[in-house]
mmCIF file of C-alpha atoms in Angstrom:
data_model
loop_
_atom_site.group_PDB
_atom_site.id
_atom_site.type_symbol
_atom_site.label_atom_id
_atom_site.label_comp_id
_atom_site.label_asym_id
_atom_site.label_seq_id
_atom_site.Cartn_x
_atom_site.Cartn_y
_atom_site.Cartn_z
ATOM 1 C CA MET A 71 20.816 -12.492 -11.978
ATOM 2 C CA LYS A 72 21.034 -16.008 -10.408
ATOM 3 C CA SER A 73 19.778 -18.525 -12.947
ATOM 4 C CA THR A 74 17.417 -21.400 -12.312
ATOM 5 C CA LEU A 75 16.007 -24.200 -14.440
ATOM 6 C CA ILE A 76 12.933 -22.693 -15.965
ATOM 7 C CA ILE A 77 11.170 -23.861 -19.077
ATOM 8 C CA ILE A 78 11.522 -21.149 -21.703
ATOM 9 C CA GLY A 79 8.012 -21.694 -22.947
ATOM 10 C CA ALA A 80 6.584 -20.850 -19.499
ATOM 11 C CA PHE A 81 8.715 -17.718 -19.486
ATOM 12 C CA ILE A 82 7.392 -16.569 -22.912
ATOM 13 C CA VAL A 83 3.827 -17.229 -21.932
ATOM 14 C CA SER A 84 4.265 -15.259 -18.713
ATOM 15 C CA CYS A 85 5.879 -12.332 -20.496
ATOM 16 C CA CYS A 86 3.441 -12.101 -23.413
ATOM 17 C CA GLY A 87 0.298 -13.111 -21.700
ATOM 18 C CA THR A 88 0.276 -10.605 -18.833
ATOM 19 C CA SER A 89 -0.536 -6.903 -19.236
ATOM 20 C CA GLN A 90 1.373 -4.121 -17.621
ATOM 21 C CA ASN A 91 -1.060 -3.793 -14.695
ATOM 22 C CA SER A 92 -0.379 -2.795 -11.089
ATOM 23 C CA PRO A 93 -0.584 -5.608 -8.501
ATOM 24 C CA GLU A 94 -3.977 -7.117 -7.952
ATOM 25 C CA VAL A 95 -4.456 -5.223 -4.625
ATOM 26 C CA THR A 96 -3.081 -1.704 -5.031
ATOM 27 C CA PRO A 97 -3.906 0.796 -2.322
ATOM 28 C CA LYS A 98 -5.169 4.137 -3.636
ATOM 29 C CA ILE A 99 -2.329 6.542 -4.056
ATOM 30 C CA LYS A 100 -2.889 9.620 -1.945
ATOM 31 C CA SER A 101 -0.864 12.833 -2.263
ATOM 32 C CA ASN A 102 1.961 12.548 0.181
ATOM 33 C CA PRO A 103 3.025 15.747 1.991
ATOM 34 C CA ASP A 104 6.458 14.221 2.620
ATOM 35 C CA ILE A 105 7.265 14.138 -1.092
ATOM 36 C CA SER A 106 10.133 16.591 -1.479
ATOM 37 C CA LYS A 107 9.878 19.797 -3.549
ATOM 38 C CA LYS A 108 10.415 18.944 -7.139
ATOM 39 C CA THR A 109 13.033 21.614 -7.926
ATOM 40 C CA SER A 110 15.342 20.421 -5.184
ATOM 41 C CA VAL A 111 15.289 16.726 -5.907
ATOM 42 C CA VAL A 112 15.413 17.060 -9.707
ATOM 43 C CA LYS A 113 18.590 19.077 -9.345
ATOM 44 C CA TYR A 114 20.427 16.121 -7.850
ATOM 45 C CA ALA A 115 18.745 13.480 -10.062
ATOM 46 C CA GLU A 116 20.030 15.361 -13.137
ATOM 47 C CA SER A 117 23.571 14.402 -12.119
ATOM 48 C CA ILE A 118 22.692 10.804 -13.113
ATOM 49 C CA THR A 119 23.530 10.915 -16.838
ATOM 50 C CA SER A 120 23.752 8.457 -19.623
ATOM 51 C CA LYS A 121 27.192 9.720 -20.513
ATOM 52 C CA GLU A 122 28.672 8.845 -17.065
ATOM 53 C CA LEU A 123 26.773 5.531 -16.889
ATOM 54 C CA LYS A 124 28.206 4.619 -20.296
ATOM 55 C CA GLU A 125 31.738 5.605 -19.260
ATOM 56 C CA TYR A 126 31.519 3.564 -16.121
ATOM 57 C CA LEU A 127 30.052 0.553 -17.812
ATOM 58 C CA TYR A 128 32.507 0.390 -20.712
ATOM 59 C CA THR A 129 35.203 0.027 -18.024
ATOM 60 C CA PHE A 130 33.419 -2.157 -15.554
ATOM 61 C CA ALA A 131 32.105 -4.630 -18.169
ATOM 62 C CA SER A 132 35.356 -4.717 -20.104
ATOM 63 C CA ASP A 133 37.600 -7.809 -20.510
ATOM 64 C CA GLU A 134 39.883 -6.336 -17.886
ATOM 65 C CA PHE A 135 37.590 -7.631 -15.156
ATOM 66 C CA GLU A 136 37.574 -11.176 -16.600
ATOM 67 C CA GLY A 137 33.835 -11.675 -16.158
ATOM 68 C CA ARG A 138 34.056 -10.902 -12.378
ATOM 69 C CA ASP A 139 33.697 -14.511 -11.284
ATOM 70 C CA THR A 140 33.306 -14.769 -7.482
ATOM 71 C CA GLY A 141 36.578 -15.218 -5.668
ATOM 72 C CA GLU A 142 38.649 -14.907 -8.907
ATOM 73 C CA PRO A 143 41.162 -12.149 -9.759
ATOM 74 C CA GLY A 144 38.655 -10.367 -12.015
ATOM 75 C CA GLN A 145 36.165 -9.975 -9.237
ATOM 76 C CA LYS A 146 38.910 -8.649 -6.949
ATOM 77 C CA LYS A 147 39.833 -6.091 -9.591
ATOM 78 C CA ALA A 148 36.179 -5.051 -9.790
ATOM 79 C CA ALA A 149 35.980 -4.606 -6.012
ATOM 80 C CA GLU A 150 39.042 -2.368 -6.019
ATOM 81 C CA TYR A 151 37.606 -0.299 -8.908
ATOM 82 C CA LEU A 152 34.340 0.322 -6.941
ATOM 83 C CA LYS A 153 36.396 1.252 -3.901
ATOM 84 C CA GLU A 154 38.368 3.826 -5.858
ATOM 85 C CA GLN A 155 35.237 5.385 -7.327
ATOM 86 C CA TYR A 156 33.773 5.950 -3.900
ATOM 87 C CA LYS A 157 37.067 7.423 -2.656
ATOM 88 C CA LYS A 158 37.067 9.809 -5.555
ATOM 89 C CA MET A 159 33.559 10.916 -4.670
ATOM 90 C CA GLU A 160 34.596 11.294 -1.040
ATOM 91 C CA ILE A 161 31.908 8.826 0.054
ATOM 92 C CA PRO A 162 33.168 6.872 3.018
ATOM 93 C CA SER A 163 32.730 3.321 4.132
ATOM 94 C CA PRO A 164 30.893 2.305 7.269
ATOM 95 C CA LEU A 165 33.638 -0.215 8.006
ATOM 96 C CA GLY A 166 36.321 2.346 8.814
ATOM 97 C CA GLU A 167 38.945 4.467 7.002
ATOM 98 C CA ASP A 168 39.958 3.010 3.654
ATOM 99 C CA ASP A 169 38.107 -0.322 4.493
ATOM 100 C CA TYR A 170 35.326 -0.739 1.951
ATOM 101 C CA PHE A 171 35.287 -4.558 2.008
ATOM 102 C CA GLN A 172 33.121 -6.788 4.060
ATOM 103 C CA GLU A 173 35.219 -9.987 3.842
ATOM 104 C CA ILE A 174 33.469 -13.253 3.245
ATOM 105 C CA PRO A 175 35.566 -16.279 4.135
ATOM 106 C CA GLU A 176 36.036 -19.280 1.803
ATOM 107 C CA SER A 177 34.352 -21.513 4.398
ATOM 108 C CA TYR A 178 31.112 -19.646 3.776
ATOM 109 C CA PHE A 179 30.877 -20.763 0.201
ATOM 110 C CA ARG A 180 30.162 -24.171 -1.333
ATOM 111 C CA GLY A 181 31.728 -25.707 -4.345
ATOM 112 C CA GLY A 182 35.346 -24.585 -3.969
ATOM 113 C CA ILE A 183 34.661 -20.863 -4.298
ATOM 114 C CA LYS A 184 37.444 -18.783 -2.965
ATOM 115 C CA SER A 185 36.971 -15.970 -0.377
ATOM 116 C CA SER A 186 35.278 -12.909 -1.646
ATOM 117 C CA GLU A 187 33.933 -9.466 -0.479
ATOM 118 C CA ASN A 188 31.027 -7.196 -0.480
ATOM 119 C CA VAL A 189 31.781 -3.524 -1.211
ATOM 120 C CA LEU A 190 30.093 -0.980 1.114
ATOM 121 C CA ALA A 191 29.837 2.808 0.957
ATOM 122 C CA TYR A 192 27.804 4.982 3.206
ATOM 123 C CA ILE A 193 26.242 8.437 3.582
ATOM 124 C CA GLU A 194 25.197 9.233 7.105
ATOM 125 C CA GLY A 195 21.754 10.704 7.589
ATOM 126 C CA SER A 196 21.409 14.216 8.956
ATOM 127 C CA GLU A 197 18.429 13.645 11.234
ATOM 128 C CA LYS A 198 17.783 9.897 11.577
ATOM 129 C CA PRO A 199 21.241 8.403 11.032
ATOM 130 C CA ASP A 200 20.335 5.081 12.763
ATOM 131 C CA GLU A 201 17.717 4.266 10.163
ATOM 132 C CA ILE A 202 19.216 2.815 7.032
ATOM 133 C CA VAL A 203 18.042 2.819 3.397
ATOM 134 C CA VAL A 204 19.940 0.128 1.479
ATOM 135 C CA ILE A 205 20.407 0.395 -2.268
ATOM 136 C CA SER A 206 22.001 -2.853 -3.628
ATOM 137 C CA ALA A 207 23.312 -4.505 -6.775
ATOM 138 C CA HIS A 208 25.499 -7.518 -7.330
ATOM 139 C CA TYR A 209 28.819 -6.894 -9.032
ATOM 140 C CA ASP A 210 29.893 -10.424 -9.678
ATOM 141 C CA HIS A 211 29.198 -12.359 -12.911
ATOM 142 C CA VAL A 212 30.114 -15.779 -14.338
ATOM 143 C CA GLY A 213 33.747 -15.377 -15.471
ATOM 144 C CA VAL A 214 35.433 -16.918 -18.528
ATOM 145 C CA ASP A 215 34.548 -20.143 -20.309
ATOM 146 C CA ALA A 216 36.861 -22.988 -21.275
ATOM 147 C CA ASN A 217 37.431 -21.378 -24.701
ATOM 148 C CA GLY A 218 38.531 -18.072 -23.157
ATOM 149 C CA ASN A 219 35.299 -16.203 -23.917
ATOM 150 C CA VAL A 220 34.731 -13.418 -21.329
ATOM 151 C CA PHE A 221 31.213 -13.067 -19.934
ATOM 152 C CA ASN A 222 31.288 -9.305 -19.483
ATOM 153 C CA GLY A 223 27.892 -9.017 -17.771
ATOM 154 C CA ALA A 224 27.173 -5.501 -18.999
ATOM 155 C CA ASP A 225 23.479 -5.822 -18.216
ATOM 156 C CA ASP A 226 23.863 -8.552 -15.579
ATOM 157 C CA ASP A 227 24.583 -6.795 -13.373
ATOM 158 C CA GLY A 228 27.032 -4.119 -14.603
ATOM 159 C CA SER A 229 23.970 -1.934 -15.246
ATOM 160 C CA GLY A 230 22.906 -2.089 -11.605
ATOM 161 C CA THR A 231 26.481 -1.709 -10.353
ATOM 162 C CA VAL A 232 27.268 1.492 -12.196
ATOM 163 C CA SER A 233 23.836 2.893 -11.492
ATOM 164 C CA LEU A 234 24.655 2.652 -7.764
ATOM 165 C CA LEU A 235 27.682 4.725 -8.383
ATOM 166 C CA GLU A 236 25.638 7.483 -10.091
ATOM 167 C CA ILE A 237 22.883 7.295 -7.472
ATOM 168 C CA ALA A 238 25.497 7.589 -4.728
ATOM 169 C CA GLU A 239 27.047 10.678 -6.394
ATOM 170 C CA ALA A 240 23.629 12.343 -6.506
ATOM 171 C CA PHE A 241 23.071 11.734 -2.836
ATOM 172 C CA MET A 242 26.535 12.940 -2.043
ATOM 173 C CA ASN A 243 25.953 16.189 -3.975
ATOM 174 C CA ALA A 244 22.876 16.759 -1.921
ATOM 175 C CA LYS A 245 24.799 15.959 1.278
ATOM 176 C CA LYS A 246 27.476 18.534 0.434
ATOM 177 C CA ASP A 247 24.755 21.121 -0.206
ATOM 178 C CA GLY A 248 23.300 20.421 3.281
ATOM 179 C CA VAL A 249 20.172 18.869 1.762
ATOM 180 C CA GLY A 250 19.822 15.506 3.512
ATOM 181 C CA PRO A 251 19.410 12.656 3.321
ATOM 182 C CA LYS A 252 17.666 12.617 6.684
ATOM 183 C CA ARG A 253 18.155 8.785 6.919
ATOM 184 C CA SER A 254 21.451 7.070 6.146
ATOM 185 C CA ILE A 255 22.040 5.447 2.789
ATOM 186 C CA LEU A 256 24.076 2.226 2.432
ATOM 187 C CA PHE A 257 25.399 1.453 -1.068
ATOM 188 C CA LEU A 258 25.817 -2.276 -0.964
ATOM 189 C CA HIS A 259 27.553 -4.038 -3.821
ATOM 190 C CA VAL A 260 27.222 -7.747 -3.172
ATOM 191 C CA THR A 261 29.328 -10.595 -4.400
ATOM 192 C CA GLY A 262 28.360 -14.257 -5.126
ATOM 193 C CA GLU A 263 24.843 -13.555 -6.439
ATOM 194 C CA GLU A 264 25.363 -15.771 -9.457
ATOM 195 C CA LYS A 265 26.510 -18.648 -7.140
ATOM 196 C CA GLY A 266 23.472 -18.490 -4.927
ATOM 197 C CA LEU A 267 22.909 -15.039 -3.403
ATOM 198 C CA TYR A 268 25.870 -15.476 -1.083
ATOM 199 C CA GLY A 269 26.936 -11.914 -0.621
ATOM 200 C CA SER A 270 23.516 -10.538 0.372
ATOM 201 C CA ARG A 271 22.911 -13.534 2.602
ATOM 202 C CA TYR A 272 26.235 -12.952 4.353
ATOM 203 C CA TYR A 273 25.363 -9.261 4.881
ATOM 204 C CA THR A 274 21.980 -10.002 6.363
ATOM 205 C CA GLU A 275 23.511 -12.648 8.649
ATOM 206 C CA ASN A 276 26.386 -10.310 9.593
ATOM 207 C CA PRO A 277 24.845 -6.874 9.149
ATOM 208 C CA VAL A 278 26.890 -3.770 9.660
ATOM 209 C CA PHE A 279 23.802 -1.969 10.782
ATOM 210 C CA PRO A 280 21.058 -3.764 12.766
ATOM 211 C CA LEU A 281 18.439 -5.258 10.434
ATOM 212 C CA GLU A 282 15.683 -3.843 12.620
ATOM 213 C CA ASN A 283 17.034 -0.402 11.677
ATOM 214 C CA THR A 284 16.950 -1.190 7.923
ATOM 215 C CA VAL A 285 14.037 0.623 6.331
ATOM 216 C CA THR A 286 14.167 -0.884 2.812
ATOM 217 C CA ASP A 287 16.318 -2.555 0.224
ATOM 218 C CA LEU A 288 15.987 -1.145 -3.269
ATOM 219 C CA ASN A 289 17.729 -3.774 -5.422
ATOM 220 C CA ILE A 290 18.869 -3.196 -9.025
ATOM 221 C CA ASP A 291 19.617 -6.323 -11.107
ATOM 222 C CA MET A 292 19.593 -5.761 -14.885
ATOM 223 C CA ILE A 293 18.184 -2.367 -16.030
ATOM 224 C CA GLY A 294 20.040 -1.743 -19.236
ATOM 225 C CA ARG A 295 18.163 -3.673 -21.909
ATOM 226 C CA ILE A 296 14.720 -4.206 -23.450
ATOM 227 C CA ASP A 297 13.198 -7.696 -23.375
ATOM 228 C CA GLY A 298 11.160 -9.386 -26.063
ATOM 229 C CA SER A 299 7.830 -8.304 -24.607
ATOM 230 C CA HIS A 300 8.703 -4.589 -24.902
ATOM 231 C CA GLN A 301 10.172 -4.203 -28.424
ATOM 232 C CA GLY A 302 9.035 -1.145 -30.301
ATOM 233 C CA GLU A 303 8.949 2.556 -29.300
ATOM 234 C CA ASP A 304 5.467 2.345 -27.914
ATOM 235 C CA LYS A 305 6.422 -0.416 -25.471
ATOM 236 C CA SER A 306 10.064 0.214 -24.581
ATOM 237 C CA ASN A 307 9.592 2.893 -21.851
ATOM 238 C CA TYR A 308 9.195 0.424 -19.019
ATOM 239 C CA VAL A 309 10.727 -1.334 -16.069
ATOM 240 C CA TYR A 310 9.602 -4.446 -14.224
ATOM 241 C CA LEU A 311 8.977 -3.879 -10.603
ATOM 242 C CA ILE A 312 8.823 -6.879 -8.259
ATOM 243 C CA GLY A 313 7.989 -6.932 -4.577
ATOM 244 C CA SER A 314 7.080 -3.256 -4.096
ATOM 245 C CA ASP A 315 3.683 -4.129 -2.456
ATOM 246 C CA ARG A 316 4.615 -7.476 -0.806
ATOM 247 C CA LEU A 317 5.685 -6.029 2.515
ATOM 248 C CA SER A 318 4.811 -2.326 2.533
ATOM 249 C CA SER A 319 1.868 -0.787 0.689
ATOM 250 C CA GLU A 320 3.382 2.556 1.620
ATOM 251 C CA LEU A 321 6.619 1.741 -0.285
ATOM 252 C CA HIS A 322 4.572 0.748 -3.274
ATOM 253 C CA ASN A 323 2.691 4.044 -3.177
ATOM 254 C CA ILE A 324 5.861 6.057 -2.841
ATOM 255 C CA SER A 325 7.339 4.289 -5.866
ATOM 256 C CA GLU A 326 4.228 4.854 -7.940
ATOM 257 C CA GLU A 327 3.999 8.554 -6.967
ATOM 258 C CA ALA A 328 7.757 9.129 -7.624
ATOM 259 C CA ASN A 329 7.367 7.622 -11.060
ATOM 260 C CA SER A 330 4.210 9.555 -11.874
ATOM 261 C CA LYS A 331 5.809 12.854 -10.808
ATOM 262 C CA TYR A 332 9.294 12.409 -12.280
ATOM 263 C CA THR A 333 10.200 9.535 -14.486
ATOM 264 C CA LYS A 334 6.954 8.490 -16.141
ATOM 265 C CA LEU A 335 8.047 4.907 -16.974
ATOM 266 C CA ASP A 336 5.505 2.157 -17.637
ATOM 267 C CA LEU A 337 5.724 0.089 -14.511
ATOM 268 C CA ASP A 338 5.218 -3.471 -15.357
ATOM 269 C CA TYR A 339 4.184 -5.838 -12.501
ATOM 270 C CA THR A 340 4.041 -9.070 -14.549
ATOM 271 C CA TYR A 341 6.667 -10.752 -12.472
ATOM 272 C CA ASN A 342 5.215 -9.584 -9.233
ATOM 273 C CA ALA A 343 2.352 -12.060 -9.525
ATOM 274 C CA LYS A 344 2.331 -14.583 -6.709
ATOM 275 C CA ASN A 345 2.023 -17.408 -9.316
ATOM 276 C CA ASP A 346 4.856 -16.212 -11.553
ATOM 277 C CA PRO A 347 6.581 -19.381 -12.747
ATOM 278 C CA ASN A 348 9.924 -17.654 -12.972
ATOM 279 C CA ARG A 349 9.811 -16.832 -9.217
ATOM 280 C CA PHE A 350 11.994 -13.726 -9.760
ATOM 281 C CA TYR A 351 11.058 -12.481 -6.270
ATOM 282 C CA PHE A 352 13.204 -15.192 -4.875
ATOM 283 C CA ARG A 353 16.068 -14.979 -7.315
ATOM 284 C CA SER A 354 17.985 -11.830 -6.590
ATOM 285 C CA ASP A 355 19.598 -10.194 -3.552
ATOM 286 C CA HIS A 356 16.503 -8.324 -2.284
ATOM 287 C CA TYR A 357 15.092 -11.612 -1.170
ATOM 288 C CA ASN A 358 17.602 -11.917 1.656
ATOM 289 C CA PHE A 359 16.222 -8.688 2.998
ATOM 290 C CA ALA A 360 12.578 -9.642 2.375
ATOM 291 C CA LYS A 361 12.819 -12.820 4.311
ATOM 292 C CA HIS A 362 13.774 -10.710 7.360
ATOM 293 C CA ASN A 363 10.573 -8.690 6.840
ATOM 294 C CA ILE A 364 12.359 -5.687 5.292
ATOM 295 C CA PRO A 365 10.338 -4.071 2.473
ATOM 296 C CA ILE A 366 11.999 -4.322 -0.959
ATOM 297 C CA ILE A 367 11.699 -3.305 -4.574
ATOM 298 C CA PHE A 368 13.476 -5.290 -7.309
ATOM 299 C CA TYR A 369 14.153 -3.279 -10.455
ATOM 300 C CA PHE A 370 14.564 -5.490 -13.622
ATOM 301 C CA ASN A 371 14.370 -5.262 -17.357
ATOM 302 C CA GLY A 372 13.598 -8.929 -18.075
ATOM 303 C CA VAL A 373 15.626 -11.651 -19.640
ATOM 304 C CA HIS A 374 16.940 -11.163 -23.188
ATOM 305 C CA GLU A 375 18.828 -13.160 -25.805
ATOM 306 C CA ASP A 376 22.260 -12.201 -24.382
ATOM 307 C CA TYR A 377 21.467 -13.264 -20.769
ATOM 308 C CA HIS A 378 24.401 -15.276 -19.335
ATOM 309 C CA LYS A 379 26.250 -15.208 -22.679
ATOM 310 C CA PRO A 380 29.511 -13.581 -23.733
ATOM 311 C CA THR A 381 27.413 -11.264 -25.920
ATOM 312 C CA ASP A 382 26.116 -9.344 -22.872
ATOM 313 C CA THR A 383 28.300 -6.350 -23.766
ATOM 314 C CA PRO A 384 28.190 -2.587 -23.151
ATOM 315 C CA ASP A 385 27.388 -1.672 -26.752
ATOM 316 C CA LYS A 386 23.986 -3.241 -26.469
ATOM 317 C CA ILE A 387 22.881 -1.171 -23.498
ATOM 318 C CA GLU A 388 20.024 1.338 -23.870
ATOM 319 C CA TYR A 389 21.713 4.141 -21.949
ATOM 320 C CA ASP A 390 18.957 6.716 -22.025
ATOM 321 C CA LEU A 391 16.448 4.175 -20.674
ATOM 322 C CA MET A 392 18.900 2.934 -18.185
ATOM 323 C CA THR A 393 19.307 6.474 -16.953
ATOM 324 C CA LYS A 394 15.600 6.957 -16.543
ATOM 325 C CA ARG A 395 15.366 3.698 -14.561
ATOM 326 C CA ALA A 396 18.274 4.661 -12.350
ATOM 327 C CA LYS A 397 16.592 7.955 -11.646
ATOM 328 C CA LEU A 398 13.465 6.239 -10.505
ATOM 329 C CA VAL A 399 15.504 4.308 -7.983
ATOM 330 C CA PHE A 400 17.033 7.623 -6.810
ATOM 331 C CA TYR A 401 13.674 9.414 -6.487
ATOM 332 C CA THR A 402 12.159 6.556 -4.607
ATOM 333 C CA ALA A 403 15.134 6.272 -2.232
ATOM 334 C CA TRP A 404 15.051 10.058 -1.810
ATOM 335 C CA GLU A 405 11.453 10.005 -0.653
ATOM 336 C CA VAL A 406 11.942 7.055 1.682
ATOM 337 C CA ALA A 407 15.105 8.621 3.165
ATOM 338 C CA ASN A 408 13.626 12.080 3.646
ATOM 339 C CA ARG A 409 10.054 11.515 4.750
ATOM 340 C CA THR A 410 9.036 12.353 8.302
ATOM 341 C CA GLU A 411 7.962 8.835 9.372
ATOM 342 C CA ARG A 412 9.547 5.469 8.592
ATOM 343 C CA ILE A 413 7.646 3.516 6.027
ATOM 344 C CA ILE A 414 5.174 1.032 7.432
ATOM 345 C CA VAL A 415 5.438 -2.767 7.180
ATOM 346 C CA ASP A 416 1.909 -4.120 6.581
ATOM 347 C CA GLY A 417 2.558 -7.193 4.478
ATOM 348 C CA VAL A 418 3.250 -10.804 5.121
ATOM 349 C CA LYS A 419 6.778 -12.372 4.800
ATOM 350 C CA GLU A 420 6.954 -15.125 2.165
ATOM 351 C CA GLU A 421 9.144 -18.165 2.314
ATOM 352 C CA GLU A 422 10.840 -19.526 -0.825
#
């Protein structure tokens, strides 16, 4: 996640002083006839496993990728790795045969950052292919320090990156079985998040699919750890959700119902508060979609002691919990992609 200058004390007060409540104005959840039959969707969700997430992450957050600093060789290696995984899964790119990279020129960046690339994979919808559900995560991190310490970024955001791979596989399994998705799914791995949300901003300024056809962005940025406010078995079954009700009450309700039906996580809306001093709503890649009036959800585990340190390593990830969080993203995306009507936009766009 992109860092900002925030007083740690304010962060602790915000974390510990707010209960795990839904947003202040939460529309009553009604049973949704579009919610898919449980047996069908669960079959595909079960392909998202802690074993595979762990295998992916031990590779992706290894020293081999040199901290994945934007424009540097390690980031380029990471992009190639993602491309190869999608090719193995037979999931194509929307950019053309064997071209999974949306190139971002050096001139787009500030501060001497070299050229970089977003990585895109795509499953075409069976009934409404022109409507796009975006699932995103940034795959860059902060590189290597002057002493040669590698910032592996296992949680930030290796956890989101490899979750996208598993979610994509689940959707592709369904596609091969002739079970949707009705709408198209874009798996968007963005670069340059740590430098200032560059990759997602570039995509929304140069969209492969028209933004008016983009139904939602479900953004995953750090879902592998437990923060200080949720230590202990009675508190650890959680995920922070940010933005779910800001632009679409319907998206929020779908998310709540999917969780109630399938994953049964404690959904913590602490950081969704409009007066949140951390301003996380504006600090990850979903915001570049939200500012275009596209409904979003940001999935987040909170900041922990290894945030932006070389100690953010794969051995510290809570893989079973990460799996459950990734499944929530899948279930929510499944419902949005397969429902009869496109989700409504009934909120108000917010400026940073």
